[in-house]
mmCIF file of C-alpha atoms in Angstrom:
data_model
loop_
_atom_site.group_PDB
_atom_site.id
_atom_site.type_symbol
_atom_site.label_atom_id
_atom_site.label_comp_id
_atom_site.label_asym_id
_atom_site.label_seq_id
_atom_site.Cartn_x
_atom_site.Cartn_y
_atom_site.Cartn_z
ATOM 1 C CA MET V 1 23.919 -27.755 -16.544
ATOM 2 C CA PRO V 2 21.064 -28.393 -18.983
ATOM 3 C CA ARG V 3 21.818 -29.036 -22.638
ATOM 4 C CA LYS V 4 18.867 -27.016 -23.911
ATOM 5 C CA GLY V 5 20.263 -23.722 -22.691
ATOM 6 C CA PRO V 6 19.952 -21.637 -19.562
ATOM 7 C CA VAL V 7 16.977 -22.244 -17.301
ATOM 8 C CA PRO V 8 14.905 -19.075 -16.807
ATOM 9 C CA LYS V 9 14.660 -17.785 -13.257
ATOM 10 C CA ARG V 10 11.161 -18.183 -11.861
ATOM 11 C CA GLU V 11 9.431 -15.064 -10.653
ATOM 12 C CA ILE V 12 8.202 -15.276 -7.061
ATOM 13 C CA LEU V 13 4.642 -14.038 -6.674
ATOM 14 C CA PRO V 14 4.048 -11.553 -3.858
ATOM 15 C CA ASP V 15 2.431 -12.599 -0.619
ATOM 16 C CA PRO V 16 -1.417 -12.411 -0.800
ATOM 17 C CA VAL V 17 -1.894 -10.645 2.562
ATOM 18 C CA TYR V 18 0.940 -8.082 2.676
ATOM 19 C CA ARG V 19 1.684 -7.994 -1.090
ATOM 20 C CA SER V 20 5.417 -8.329 -0.467
ATOM 21 C CA VAL V 21 7.864 -10.520 -2.365
ATOM 22 C CA LEU V 22 10.210 -10.544 0.642
ATOM 23 C CA VAL V 23 7.479 -12.034 2.862
ATOM 24 C CA ALA V 24 6.763 -14.642 0.174
ATOM 25 C CA LYS V 25 10.456 -15.599 0.164
ATOM 26 C CA LEU V 26 10.370 -15.932 3.965
ATOM 27 C CA ILE V 27 7.313 -18.199 3.775
ATOM 28 C CA ASN V 28 8.948 -20.347 1.079
ATOM 29 C CA ASN V 29 12.149 -20.722 3.118
ATOM 30 C CA LEU V 30 10.189 -21.567 6.268
ATOM 31 C CA MET V 31 8.043 -24.158 4.492
ATOM 32 C CA GLU V 32 8.841 -27.815 5.211
ATOM 33 C CA GLY V 33 7.505 -30.715 3.219
ATOM 34 C CA GLY V 34 5.203 -28.568 1.090
ATOM 35 C CA SER V 35 3.051 -27.360 4.004
ATOM 36 C CA LYS V 36 2.772 -23.755 2.870
ATOM 37 C CA SER V 37 -0.379 -23.035 4.892
ATOM 38 C CA VAL V 38 1.433 -23.899 8.140
ATOM 39 C CA ALA V 39 4.355 -21.642 7.194
ATOM 40 C CA GLU V 40 1.937 -18.808 6.341
ATOM 41 C CA LYS V 41 0.203 -19.176 9.722
ATOM 42 C CA ILE V 42 3.546 -18.960 11.530
ATOM 43 C CA VAL V 43 4.638 -15.839 9.630
ATOM 44 C CA TYR V 44 1.280 -14.057 9.909
ATOM 45 C CA LYS V 45 0.999 -14.845 13.637
ATOM 46 C CA SER V 46 4.499 -13.500 14.256
ATOM 47 C CA PHE V 47 3.654 -10.337 12.294
ATOM 48 C CA GLU V 48 0.548 -9.878 14.468
ATOM 49 C CA ILE V 49 2.719 -10.153 17.589
ATOM 50 C CA VAL V 50 5.106 -7.534 16.172
ATOM 51 C CA LYS V 51 2.159 -5.252 15.406
ATOM 52 C CA GLU V 52 0.812 -5.581 18.978
ATOM 53 C CA LYS V 53 4.095 -5.225 20.864
ATOM 54 C CA ALA V 54 6.041 -2.760 18.710
ATOM 55 C CA LYS V 55 3.042 -0.680 17.550
ATOM 56 C CA LYS V 56 4.714 -0.460 14.126
ATOM 57 C CA ASP V 57 4.018 -1.820 10.679
ATOM 58 C CA PRO V 58 5.391 -5.396 10.694
ATOM 59 C CA ILE V 59 6.475 -5.173 7.048
ATOM 60 C CA GLU V 60 8.667 -2.136 7.753
ATOM 61 C CA VAL V 61 10.182 -3.849 10.802
ATOM 62 C CA PHE V 62 10.872 -7.028 8.807
ATOM 63 C CA GLU V 63 12.396 -5.196 5.825
ATOM 64 C CA LEU V 64 14.598 -3.107 8.136
ATOM 65 C CA ALA V 65 15.772 -6.238 9.974
ATOM 66 C CA VAL V 66 16.629 -8.029 6.719
ATOM 67 C CA GLU V 67 18.453 -4.950 5.415
ATOM 68 C CA LYS V 68 20.526 -4.707 8.607
ATOM 69 C CA VAL V 69 21.629 -8.355 8.606
ATOM 70 C CA ARG V 70 22.235 -8.576 4.842
ATOM 71 C CA PRO V 71 25.957 -8.998 4.108
ATOM 72 C CA LEU V 72 27.489 -6.636 1.567
ATOM 73 C CA VAL V 73 30.537 -8.733 0.636
ATOM 74 C CA GLU V 74 31.454 -12.403 0.559
ATOM 75 C CA VAL V 75 34.814 -14.072 0.146
ATOM 76 C CA LYS V 76 35.597 -16.369 -2.764
ATOM 77 C CA PRO V 77 38.730 -18.493 -3.028
ATOM 78 C CA ARG V 78 41.149 -17.496 -5.795
ATOM 79 C CA ARG V 79 44.210 -19.537 -6.585
ATOM 80 C CA VAL V 80 47.340 -17.548 -7.313
ATOM 81 C CA GLY V 81 50.418 -19.641 -7.959
ATOM 82 C CA GLY V 82 50.390 -22.393 -5.351
ATOM 83 C CA ALA V 83 48.476 -20.444 -2.719
ATOM 84 C CA THR V 84 44.739 -19.960 -2.350
ATOM 85 C CA TYR V 85 43.603 -16.512 -1.234
ATOM 86 C CA GLN V 86 40.192 -15.479 0.050
ATOM 87 C CA ILE V 87 39.207 -12.468 -2.086
ATOM 88 C CA PRO V 88 36.282 -10.274 -0.937
ATOM 89 C CA ILE V 89 33.653 -9.821 -3.663
ATOM 90 C CA GLU V 90 30.644 -7.526 -3.498
ATOM 91 C CA MET V 91 27.308 -9.342 -3.197
ATOM 92 C CA ASP V 92 24.210 -8.404 -5.169
ATOM 93 C CA LYS V 93 20.954 -7.694 -3.330
ATOM 94 C CA ASP V 94 19.186 -10.987 -4.130
ATOM 95 C CA ARG V 95 22.128 -13.112 -3.011
ATOM 96 C CA GLY V 96 22.480 -11.010 0.158
ATOM 97 C CA GLN V 97 18.818 -11.527 1.036
ATOM 98 C CA LYS V 98 19.158 -15.261 0.478
ATOM 99 C CA VAL V 99 22.173 -15.452 2.787
ATOM 100 C CA ALA V 100 20.523 -13.216 5.398
#
């Protein structure tokens, strides 16, 4: 924890091709060793394949898939007396997307 106070959360810029923050997050998670151009090529090529085979907008397909796999609750350990219980806690949207 820094001594100078809380660190501000950085804003992720949207993807330049599809103008979507969710696609930019996917590219950043896929990126290895700072090779963002390689990660972008992989994502854009896969979106082209989705567009050809599914005949649908790849952004809509991707957003729907992320929404379907996003968990709504997570369990956190809470200690009551001598026992530890797993208590379900509702997840916010950003954390759910990160886990998905």
